[in-house]
mmCIF file of C-alpha atoms in Angstrom:
data_model
loop_
_atom_site.group_PDB
_atom_site.id
_atom_site.type_symbol
_atom_site.label_atom_id
_atom_site.label_comp_id
_atom_site.label_asym_id
_atom_site.label_seq_id
_atom_site.Cartn_x
_atom_site.Cartn_y
_atom_site.Cartn_z
ATOM 1 C CA MET A 20 -54.646 -15.629 19.289
ATOM 2 C CA LYS A 21 -52.219 -12.695 19.106
ATOM 3 C CA THR A 22 -53.615 -9.262 19.745
ATOM 4 C CA THR A 23 -53.096 -5.751 18.473
ATOM 5 C CA ILE A 24 -52.651 -3.711 21.622
ATOM 6 C CA GLY A 25 -54.054 -0.187 21.854
ATOM 7 C CA ASP A 26 -57.154 -0.422 19.704
ATOM 8 C CA GLY A 27 -58.596 2.894 20.925
ATOM 9 C CA THR A 28 -60.991 4.471 23.402
ATOM 10 C CA ALA A 29 -63.914 2.459 24.744
ATOM 11 C CA VAL A 30 -67.141 2.826 26.673
ATOM 12 C CA VAL A 31 -68.146 -0.308 28.570
ATOM 13 C CA LEU A 32 -71.849 -1.201 28.520
ATOM 14 C CA CYS A 33 -72.891 -2.885 31.767
ATOM 15 C CA ASP A 34 -76.327 -1.389 32.487
ATOM 16 C CA GLY A 35 -77.830 -3.210 35.474
ATOM 17 C CA GLY A 36 -74.817 -5.480 35.947
ATOM 18 C CA PHE A 37 -71.892 -3.482 37.294
ATOM 19 C CA GLY A 38 -70.832 -4.632 40.741
ATOM 20 C CA THR A 39 -72.506 -8.038 40.287
ATOM 21 C CA THR A 40 -71.106 -11.328 39.000
ATOM 22 C CA GLU A 41 -72.788 -10.581 35.647
ATOM 23 C CA GLY A 42 -70.493 -7.585 35.241
ATOM 24 C CA LYS A 43 -67.205 -9.473 35.419
ATOM 25 C CA THR A 44 -66.089 -8.403 31.926
ATOM 26 C CA ALA A 45 -66.660 -4.757 32.810
ATOM 27 C CA HIS A 46 -64.850 -5.259 36.113
ATOM 28 C CA GLY A 47 -61.822 -6.690 34.344
ATOM 29 C CA LEU A 48 -61.661 -3.758 31.945
ATOM 30 C CA VAL A 49 -61.925 -1.201 34.742
ATOM 31 C CA ARG A 50 -59.091 -2.892 36.620
ATOM 32 C CA HIS A 51 -56.770 -3.469 33.663
ATOM 33 C CA THR A 52 -56.684 -3.436 29.863
ATOM 34 C CA ASP A 53 -53.964 -2.852 27.313
ATOM 35 C CA ARG A 54 -56.402 -3.067 24.411
ATOM 36 C CA TYR A 55 -58.559 -0.018 25.160
ATOM 37 C CA ARG A 56 -58.486 3.230 27.042
ATOM 38 C CA VAL A 57 -61.723 2.969 28.989
ATOM 39 C CA VAL A 58 -63.390 6.386 29.253
ATOM 40 C CA ALA A 59 -66.717 5.484 30.893
ATOM 41 C CA VAL A 60 -68.986 2.676 32.084
ATOM 42 C CA ILE A 61 -72.707 2.776 31.323
ATOM 43 C CA ASP A 62 -74.924 1.695 34.226
ATOM 44 C CA GLY A 63 -77.886 3.951 34.995
ATOM 45 C CA GLY A 64 -78.352 2.654 38.529
ATOM 46 C CA LEU A 65 -74.844 3.746 39.538
ATOM 47 C CA ALA A 66 -74.518 6.897 37.433
ATOM 48 C CA GLY A 67 -72.431 9.651 38.976
ATOM 49 C CA ARG A 68 -70.017 7.356 40.777
ATOM 50 C CA ASP A 69 -66.458 6.284 39.938
ATOM 51 C CA ALA A 70 -66.201 2.720 38.600
ATOM 52 C CA GLY A 71 -63.115 1.939 40.651
ATOM 53 C CA GLU A 72 -64.700 3.138 43.873
ATOM 54 C CA VAL A 73 -67.761 0.954 43.311
ATOM 55 C CA LEU A 74 -65.596 -2.037 42.475
ATOM 56 C CA ASP A 75 -62.585 -1.810 44.784
ATOM 57 C CA GLY A 76 -63.068 1.280 46.932
ATOM 58 C CA ALA A 77 -60.409 3.278 45.083
ATOM 59 C CA SER A 78 -60.877 5.773 42.264
ATOM 60 C CA ALA A 79 -60.042 4.535 38.764
ATOM 61 C CA GLY A 80 -60.820 7.847 37.077
ATOM 62 C CA ILE A 81 -63.557 6.127 35.059
ATOM 63 C CA PRO A 82 -67.013 7.671 35.505
ATOM 64 C CA ILE A 83 -70.209 5.618 35.531
ATOM 65 C CA VAL A 84 -72.827 7.313 33.358
ATOM 66 C CA ALA A 85 -76.483 6.747 32.518
ATOM 67 C CA GLY A 86 -76.227 6.420 28.739
ATOM 68 C CA LEU A 87 -74.219 6.799 25.563
ATOM 69 C CA ASP A 88 -74.724 10.564 25.269
ATOM 70 C CA GLU A 89 -73.322 11.063 28.759
ATOM 71 C CA ALA A 90 -70.418 8.746 27.949
ATOM 72 C CA ILE A 91 -69.522 10.787 24.865
ATOM 73 C CA ARG A 92 -69.678 13.987 26.903
ATOM 74 C CA ALA A 93 -67.487 12.469 29.616
ATOM 75 C CA ALA A 94 -64.919 11.428 27.013
ATOM 76 C CA ASP A 95 -65.187 14.738 25.156
ATOM 77 C CA ARG A 96 -65.298 12.800 21.888
ATOM 78 C CA ARG A 97 -66.970 9.875 20.208
ATOM 79 C CA PRO A 98 -65.369 6.653 21.502
ATOM 80 C CA ASP A 99 -63.864 4.143 19.107
ATOM 81 C CA TYR A 100 -65.645 1.178 20.728
ATOM 82 C CA LEU A 101 -68.662 0.221 22.763
ATOM 83 C CA VAL A 102 -67.714 -2.945 24.639
ATOM 84 C CA VAL A 103 -70.441 -5.235 25.956
ATOM 85 C CA GLY A 104 -69.357 -5.626 29.572
ATOM 86 C CA VAL A 105 -71.758 -8.302 30.817
ATOM 87 C CA ALA A 106 -71.125 -12.051 30.965
ATOM 88 C CA THR A 107 -74.551 -13.663 31.243
ATOM 89 C CA HIS A 108 -75.495 -17.277 31.879
ATOM 90 C CA GLY A 109 -75.633 -18.886 28.456
ATOM 91 C CA GLY A 110 -73.948 -15.853 26.908
ATOM 92 C CA VAL A 111 -77.213 -14.289 25.718
ATOM 93 C CA LEU A 112 -77.637 -10.563 25.145
ATOM 94 C CA PRO A 113 -79.990 -8.969 27.711
ATOM 95 C CA ALA A 114 -82.813 -7.159 25.920
ATOM 96 C CA ARG A 115 -82.149 -4.034 27.993
ATOM 97 C CA LEU A 116 -78.790 -3.544 26.246
ATOM 98 C CA ARG A 117 -80.060 -3.708 22.648
ATOM 99 C CA PRO A 118 -81.049 -0.023 22.313
ATOM 100 C CA THR A 119 -77.629 1.258 23.360
ATOM 101 C CA ILE A 120 -75.827 -1.148 21.022
ATOM 102 C CA GLY A 121 -78.077 -0.075 18.171
ATOM 103 C CA GLU A 122 -77.471 3.578 18.995
ATOM 104 C CA ALA A 123 -73.691 3.073 19.030
ATOM 105 C CA LEU A 124 -73.687 1.299 15.676
ATOM 106 C CA SER A 125 -75.885 3.958 14.101
ATOM 107 C CA ARG A 126 -73.324 6.582 15.201
ATOM 108 C CA GLY A 127 -70.444 4.649 13.640
ATOM 109 C CA ILE A 128 -69.069 3.350 16.950
ATOM 110 C CA ASN A 129 -67.540 -0.135 16.706
ATOM 111 C CA VAL A 130 -68.997 -2.803 19.007
ATOM 112 C CA ASP A 131 -67.005 -5.593 20.702
ATOM 113 C CA SER A 132 -68.885 -8.434 22.369
ATOM 114 C CA GLY A 133 -67.765 -11.523 24.246
ATOM 115 C CA LEU A 134 -71.206 -13.130 24.418
ATOM 116 C CA HIS A 135 -72.119 -16.454 22.847
ATOM 117 C CA GLU A 136 -74.929 -14.654 21.030
ATOM 118 C CA ILE A 137 -73.206 -13.487 17.846
ATOM 119 C CA LEU A 138 -74.129 -9.824 17.412
ATOM 120 C CA GLY A 139 -72.618 -9.641 13.946
ATOM 121 C CA ASP A 140 -75.249 -12.101 12.718
ATOM 122 C CA ASP A 141 -78.152 -10.108 14.159
ATOM 123 C CA PRO A 142 -80.061 -8.607 11.165
ATOM 124 C CA GLU A 143 -80.739 -5.287 12.887
ATOM 125 C CA PHE A 144 -77.195 -4.782 14.135
ATOM 126 C CA LYS A 145 -75.741 -5.990 10.847
ATOM 127 C CA ALA A 146 -77.779 -3.445 8.881
ATOM 128 C CA LEU A 147 -76.876 -0.584 11.224
ATOM 129 C CA ALA A 148 -73.180 -1.432 11.011
ATOM 130 C CA ARG A 149 -73.303 -1.646 7.228
ATOM 131 C CA ARG A 150 -74.934 1.774 6.936
ATOM 132 C CA SER A 151 -72.576 3.565 9.340
ATOM 133 C CA GLY A 152 -69.359 1.722 8.553
ATOM 134 C CA ALA A 153 -69.011 0.464 12.131
ATOM 135 C CA ARG A 154 -67.442 -2.922 12.846
ATOM 136 C CA ILE A 155 -68.794 -5.654 15.104
ATOM 137 C CA ARG A 156 -66.221 -7.992 16.652
ATOM 138 C CA ASP A 157 -67.655 -11.136 18.239
ATOM 139 C CA VAL A 158 -64.837 -12.465 20.380
ATOM 140 C CA ARG A 159 -66.599 -15.796 20.895
ATOM 141 C CA ARG A 160 -67.209 -16.477 17.213
ATOM 142 C CA THR A 161 -65.964 -20.021 16.594
ATOM 143 C CA PRO A 162 -62.680 -19.970 14.661
ATOM 144 C CA PRO A 163 -62.376 -21.948 11.395
ATOM 145 C CA ARG A 164 -61.422 -25.592 11.879
ATOM 146 C CA GLU A 165 -58.264 -25.160 9.811
ATOM 147 C CA GLU A 166 -56.968 -22.606 12.328
ATOM 148 C CA MET A 167 -57.347 -24.890 15.347
ATOM 149 C CA HIS A 168 -54.725 -27.244 16.758
ATOM 150 C CA ALA A 169 -55.002 -30.762 18.135
ATOM 151 C CA PHE A 170 -52.941 -31.812 21.149
ATOM 152 C CA SER A 171 -49.464 -32.908 20.028
ATOM 153 C CA GLY A 172 -47.507 -33.635 23.200
ATOM 154 C CA ARG A 173 -45.012 -30.861 22.394
ATOM 155 C CA ILE A 174 -45.951 -29.209 25.689
ATOM 156 C CA LEU A 175 -43.058 -31.237 27.111
ATOM 157 C CA GLU A 176 -40.689 -28.990 25.144
ATOM 158 C CA VAL A 177 -41.763 -25.969 27.228
ATOM 159 C CA LEU A 178 -39.097 -25.278 29.859
ATOM 160 C CA SER A 179 -40.858 -22.357 31.556
ATOM 161 C CA LEU A 180 -42.458 -22.932 34.941
ATOM 162 C CA ARG A 181 -46.225 -23.224 34.379
ATOM 163 C CA ILE A 182 -48.758 -22.128 37.014
ATOM 164 C CA ALA A 183 -52.511 -22.542 36.438
ATOM 165 C CA VAL A 184 -55.052 -20.448 38.339
ATOM 166 C CA LEU A 185 -58.141 -22.625 38.807
ATOM 167 C CA GLY A 186 -61.173 -22.042 41.013
ATOM 168 C CA THR A 187 -64.082 -23.433 42.990
ATOM 169 C CA ASP A 188 -66.748 -21.644 40.895
ATOM 170 C CA SER A 189 -67.285 -19.526 37.807
ATOM 171 C CA GLY A 190 -66.947 -15.746 38.104
ATOM 172 C CA VAL A 191 -64.817 -16.151 41.205
ATOM 173 C CA GLY A 192 -61.770 -14.046 40.240
ATOM 174 C CA LYS A 193 -59.406 -16.445 38.472
ATOM 175 C CA ARG A 194 -58.557 -14.010 35.694
ATOM 176 C CA THR A 195 -57.942 -11.095 38.065
ATOM 177 C CA THR A 196 -55.640 -13.222 40.197
ATOM 178 C CA SER A 197 -53.820 -14.429 37.061
ATOM 179 C CA VAL A 198 -53.223 -10.854 35.884
ATOM 180 C CA ARG A 199 -52.062 -9.705 39.325
ATOM 181 C CA LEU A 200 -49.734 -12.702 39.595
ATOM 182 C CA VAL A 201 -48.111 -11.957 36.228
ATOM 183 C CA GLN A 202 -47.708 -8.301 37.182
ATOM 184 C CA GLY A 203 -46.231 -9.243 40.557
ATOM 185 C CA LEU A 204 -43.767 -11.736 39.103
ATOM 186 C CA ASN A 205 -42.547 -9.202 36.564
ATOM 187 C CA ALA A 206 -42.157 -6.617 39.331
ATOM 188 C CA ARG A 207 -39.925 -9.109 41.172
ATOM 189 C CA GLY A 208 -37.611 -9.371 38.169
ATOM 190 C CA LEU A 209 -38.958 -12.636 36.775
ATOM 191 C CA ARG A 210 -40.153 -12.712 33.178
ATOM 192 C CA ALA A 211 -43.797 -13.825 33.349
ATOM 193 C CA VAL A 212 -46.518 -13.968 30.676
ATOM 194 C CA LEU A 213 -50.215 -14.754 30.772
ATOM 195 C CA VAL A 214 -52.044 -17.269 28.625
ATOM 196 C CA GLY A 215 -55.655 -16.121 28.714
ATOM 197 C CA THR A 216 -58.506 -18.537 28.163
ATOM 198 C CA GLY A 217 -61.582 -16.300 27.984
ATOM 199 C CA GLN A 218 -63.124 -13.364 26.176
ATOM 200 C CA THR A 219 -62.233 -10.825 28.865
ATOM 201 C CA SER A 220 -58.532 -11.685 28.637
ATOM 202 C CA TRP A 221 -58.748 -10.964 24.916
ATOM 203 C CA MET A 222 -60.386 -7.625 25.714
ATOM 204 C CA GLN A 223 -57.667 -6.884 28.241
ATOM 205 C CA GLY A 224 -55.078 -7.406 25.501
ATOM 206 C CA ALA A 225 -53.516 -10.739 26.489
ATOM 207 C CA ARG A 226 -50.881 -11.486 23.838
ATOM 208 C CA TYR A 227 -51.356 -15.237 24.104
ATOM 209 C CA GLY A 228 -54.597 -17.079 24.569
ATOM 210 C CA LEU A 229 -57.807 -18.538 23.288
ATOM 211 C CA VAL A 230 -61.492 -18.231 24.015
ATOM 212 C CA MET A 231 -61.861 -21.704 25.430
ATOM 213 C CA ASP A 232 -65.639 -22.041 25.386
ATOM 214 C CA SER A 233 -65.902 -21.017 21.730
ATOM 215 C CA LEU A 234 -63.901 -24.025 20.515
ATOM 216 C CA VAL A 235 -64.932 -27.462 19.301
ATOM 217 C CA ASN A 236 -64.181 -29.749 22.249
ATOM 218 C CA ASP A 237 -61.629 -31.927 20.433
ATOM 219 C CA PHE A 238 -59.348 -28.905 19.969
ATOM 220 C CA VAL A 239 -59.515 -27.286 23.416
ATOM 221 C CA SER A 240 -56.511 -28.983 25.032
ATOM 222 C CA GLY A 241 -54.573 -28.649 21.771
ATOM 223 C CA GLU A 242 -55.235 -24.908 21.578
ATOM 224 C CA ILE A 243 -54.157 -24.482 25.201
ATOM 225 C CA GLU A 244 -50.966 -26.410 24.461
ATOM 226 C CA HIS A 245 -50.387 -24.370 21.297
ATOM 227 C CA GLN A 246 -50.686 -21.011 23.061
ATOM 228 C CA VAL A 247 -48.394 -22.074 25.914
ATOM 229 C CA ILE A 248 -45.825 -23.248 23.348
ATOM 230 C CA ARG A 249 -46.140 -19.940 21.454
ATOM 231 C CA ALA A 250 -45.589 -17.953 24.638
ATOM 232 C CA PHE A 251 -42.497 -20.025 25.438
ATOM 233 C CA ARG A 252 -40.997 -19.884 21.951
ATOM 234 C CA GLU A 253 -41.581 -16.159 21.418
ATOM 235 C CA GLU A 254 -40.661 -14.821 24.870
ATOM 236 C CA LYS A 255 -38.746 -17.536 26.761
ATOM 237 C CA PRO A 256 -40.370 -16.470 30.053
ATOM 238 C CA ASP A 257 -39.417 -17.794 33.456
ATOM 239 C CA VAL A 258 -43.096 -18.340 34.325
ATOM 240 C CA ILE A 259 -46.234 -18.850 32.252
ATOM 241 C CA VAL A 260 -49.511 -18.272 34.128
ATOM 242 C CA ILE A 261 -52.608 -19.942 32.658
ATOM 243 C CA GLU A 262 -56.025 -18.463 33.439
ATOM 244 C CA GLY A 263 -58.707 -20.980 34.509
ATOM 245 C CA GLN A 264 -62.324 -21.274 33.394
ATOM 246 C CA GLY A 265 -65.337 -22.440 35.430
ATOM 247 C CA CYS A 266 -64.294 -25.212 37.789
ATOM 248 C CA LEU A 267 -63.946 -28.983 37.754
ATOM 249 C CA THR A 268 -67.208 -29.581 39.618
ATOM 250 C CA HIS A 269 -69.384 -26.855 38.079
ATOM 251 C CA PRO A 270 -72.712 -28.270 36.790
ATOM 252 C CA ALA A 271 -72.959 -25.783 33.891
ATOM 253 C CA TYR A 272 -69.366 -24.695 33.248
ATOM 254 C CA PRO A 273 -67.077 -27.630 34.061
ATOM 255 C CA GLY A 274 -63.583 -26.327 33.360
ATOM 256 C CA GLY A 275 -60.010 -27.074 34.270
ATOM 257 C CA PHE A 276 -59.713 -30.600 32.840
ATOM 258 C CA GLU A 277 -58.387 -29.298 29.524
ATOM 259 C CA ILE A 278 -56.013 -26.834 31.207
ATOM 260 C CA LEU A 279 -54.491 -29.575 33.329
ATOM 261 C CA ALA A 280 -54.261 -31.803 30.253
ATOM 262 C CA GLY A 281 -53.047 -29.280 27.687
ATOM 263 C CA ALA A 282 -50.839 -26.941 29.734
ATOM 264 C CA ARG A 283 -49.467 -29.624 32.114
ATOM 265 C CA PRO A 284 -48.948 -27.047 34.903
ATOM 266 C CA ASP A 285 -46.239 -27.532 37.525
ATOM 267 C CA GLY A 286 -48.484 -26.076 40.222
ATOM 268 C CA VAL A 287 -51.973 -24.672 40.759
ATOM 269 C CA VAL A 288 -53.304 -21.598 42.547
ATOM 270 C CA LEU A 289 -56.880 -22.232 43.700
ATOM 271 C CA GLN A 290 -59.287 -19.266 43.859
ATOM 272 C CA HIS A 291 -62.286 -19.424 46.213
ATOM 273 C CA ALA A 292 -65.121 -17.202 47.475
ATOM 274 C CA PRO A 293 -65.737 -18.289 51.116
ATOM 275 C CA ALA A 294 -69.115 -16.534 51.341
ATOM 276 C CA ARG A 295 -70.598 -18.587 48.514
ATOM 277 C CA THR A 296 -72.576 -21.683 49.423
ATOM 278 C CA HIS A 297 -73.835 -22.535 45.919
ATOM 279 C CA TYR A 298 -72.501 -22.211 42.379
ATOM 280 C CA ASP A 299 -73.062 -18.751 40.963
ATOM 281 C CA GLY A 300 -76.517 -18.632 39.398
ATOM 282 C CA PHE A 301 -77.438 -22.167 40.491
ATOM 283 C CA PRO A 302 -78.927 -22.065 44.017
ATOM 284 C CA ASP A 303 -79.960 -25.730 43.913
ATOM 285 C CA PHE A 304 -76.349 -26.890 43.523
ATOM 286 C CA PRO A 305 -74.168 -26.563 46.655
ATOM 287 C CA LEU A 306 -70.551 -25.553 46.094
ATOM 288 C CA ALA A 307 -68.117 -28.471 46.317
ATOM 289 C CA GLY A 308 -65.540 -26.196 47.940
ATOM 290 C CA VAL A 309 -61.781 -26.034 48.376
ATOM 291 C CA GLU A 310 -61.169 -29.525 49.755
ATOM 292 C CA LYS A 311 -62.932 -31.385 46.958
ATOM 293 C CA GLU A 312 -61.541 -29.182 44.171
ATOM 294 C CA ALA A 313 -58.015 -29.504 45.563
ATOM 295 C CA THR A 314 -58.346 -33.277 45.805
ATOM 296 C CA LEU A 315 -59.589 -33.540 42.223
ATOM 297 C CA ILE A 316 -56.838 -31.286 40.902
ATOM 298 C CA HIS A 317 -54.181 -33.397 42.586
ATOM 299 C CA LEU A 318 -55.735 -36.665 41.380
ATOM 300 C CA LEU A 319 -55.946 -35.425 37.787
ATOM 301 C CA SER A 320 -52.559 -33.727 37.564
ATOM 302 C CA GLY A 321 -50.389 -35.114 40.338
ATOM 303 C CA LYS A 322 -49.262 -31.531 40.945
ATOM 304 C CA PRO A 323 -49.557 -29.451 44.123
ATOM 305 C CA ILE A 324 -51.836 -26.623 45.116
ATOM 306 C CA VAL A 325 -49.214 -23.944 45.792
ATOM 307 C CA ALA A 326 -51.584 -21.291 47.193
ATOM 308 C CA ILE A 327 -55.243 -20.525 47.882
ATOM 309 C CA THR A 328 -56.553 -17.100 46.931
ATOM 310 C CA LEU A 329 -59.766 -15.562 48.216
ATOM 311 C CA ASN A 330 -62.526 -13.484 46.643
ATOM 312 C CA HIS A 331 -63.739 -11.125 49.385
ATOM 313 C CA GLU A 332 -67.325 -10.688 48.132
ATOM 314 C CA GLY A 333 -69.769 -10.553 51.035
ATOM 315 C CA LEU A 334 -66.998 -10.543 53.643
ATOM 316 C CA SER A 335 -65.451 -7.887 55.867
ATOM 317 C CA PRO A 336 -61.640 -7.572 55.970
ATOM 318 C CA ASP A 337 -61.613 -9.284 59.355
ATOM 319 C CA GLU A 338 -63.687 -12.183 58.019
ATOM 320 C CA VAL A 339 -61.318 -12.591 55.061
ATOM 321 C CA ARG A 340 -58.355 -12.720 57.435
ATOM 322 C CA THR A 341 -60.102 -15.359 59.552
ATOM 323 C CA HIS A 342 -60.826 -17.530 56.511
ATOM 324 C CA ALA A 343 -57.287 -17.078 55.198
ATOM 325 C CA ALA A 344 -55.769 -18.159 58.504
ATOM 326 C CA ALA A 345 -57.983 -21.259 58.587
ATOM 327 C CA TYR A 346 -57.073 -22.299 55.031
ATOM 328 C CA ARG A 347 -53.360 -21.751 55.706
ATOM 329 C CA VAL A 348 -53.508 -24.114 58.677
ATOM 330 C CA ARG A 349 -55.751 -26.701 57.003
ATOM 331 C CA HIS A 350 -53.860 -26.915 53.700
ATOM 332 C CA ASP A 351 -50.356 -25.767 54.719
ATOM 333 C CA VAL A 352 -50.113 -23.276 51.844
ATOM 334 C CA PRO A 353 -50.223 -19.465 51.666
ATOM 335 C CA CYS A 354 -53.706 -17.953 51.495
ATOM 336 C CA CYS A 355 -54.470 -14.339 50.660
ATOM 337 C CA ASP A 356 -56.895 -11.935 48.995
ATOM 338 C CA PRO A 357 -55.002 -10.736 45.880
ATOM 339 C CA LEU A 358 -57.011 -7.508 45.626
ATOM 340 C CA ARG A 359 -56.620 -6.439 49.257
ATOM 341 C CA ASP A 360 -53.375 -8.162 50.253
ATOM 342 C CA GLY A 361 -51.486 -8.390 46.963
ATOM 343 C CA VAL A 362 -49.896 -11.530 45.552
ATOM 344 C CA GLY A 363 -46.632 -11.407 47.488
ATOM 345 C CA PRO A 364 -47.334 -14.594 49.503
ATOM 346 C CA ILE A 365 -48.008 -16.538 46.288
ATOM 347 C CA ILE A 366 -44.784 -15.345 44.681
ATOM 348 C CA GLU A 367 -42.759 -16.235 47.779
ATOM 349 C CA GLU A 368 -44.208 -19.739 47.727
ATOM 350 C CA VAL A 369 -43.525 -20.167 44.007
ATOM 351 C CA LEU A 370 -39.907 -19.098 44.532
ATOM 352 C CA ARG A 371 -39.586 -21.447 47.498
ATOM 353 C CA ARG A 372 -40.975 -24.464 45.639
ATOM 354 C CA PHE A 373 -39.342 -23.673 42.304
ATOM 355 C CA PRO A 374 -36.197 -21.691 43.206
ATOM 356 C CA ARG A 375 -34.776 -21.858 39.703
ATOM 357 C CA PRO A 376 -37.376 -21.933 36.919
ATOM 358 C CA PRO A 377 -36.616 -24.827 34.521
ATOM 359 C CA GLY A 378 -34.334 -23.974 31.600
#
């Protein structure tokens, strides 16, 4: 999946979800995107605030507004896109968002969605788009079989160092850590590229990637392999970072098996939210946690956990530091919060373990 970067201006629709785990697509776009210039976020409950301040305590220059009219006024023009910024369990469209999507399409504003529910097949939305000339892009629409790739084993030809960012839960920050790690490696003078594996990475403009959970299962590891090979052949990077999905033990979104199989990473960064006791959205299923996930990753891949990264939700800075210190001692690897502390400790460990990237 190669992208066209700089598609235009965008308003992100996240009404009732911004600042929660449901709003992770919107969060990613507020923090970073090369595909759009985000001009506003729609969430009536937080209207009047800055999206970056709500999310990370620092202004992003992106206002949160109550509706589409306010978003257009804030942007001083009609946006090119309305982007559905929620990631719901099961990928269904919340009924509360339908009116705004319909309004955007009727005004000729294109709509991008990463939900499993295919908006382009919805009769109402389809008719509105046809009348106004707007376009609906469903990022999770299953690609044609003839465009998919089976695993070939050619991953062994890739000489770049490969680091996978896996996690202990869904919606735990794997993509954000992956992006920050790529940015940090490039800032240190290493050539690093990201292979995205989800719809938000596509929306952020990742040049290489796939939407993993939209594929027929037989082709998932092959598509991961194919995108890693493409990144290597086209850019010859020192490091390829592969974004994780779900986690190995997740009851609804088991992910990571195919990444370990298809990308054959040399090392793994493990992302964890210490304040969580159960899988996100599933209170009857206790979180397996760092120890079990790390053990499974090592058993499946034979490769090391090179760092543990923390999601600070529900924790004070002092509590994050306490958890980080405990994980460093227990697992003998760096542990940090990428958003608050940066990714420097991870990069130092990667350079220590792999002082000269292969090739």
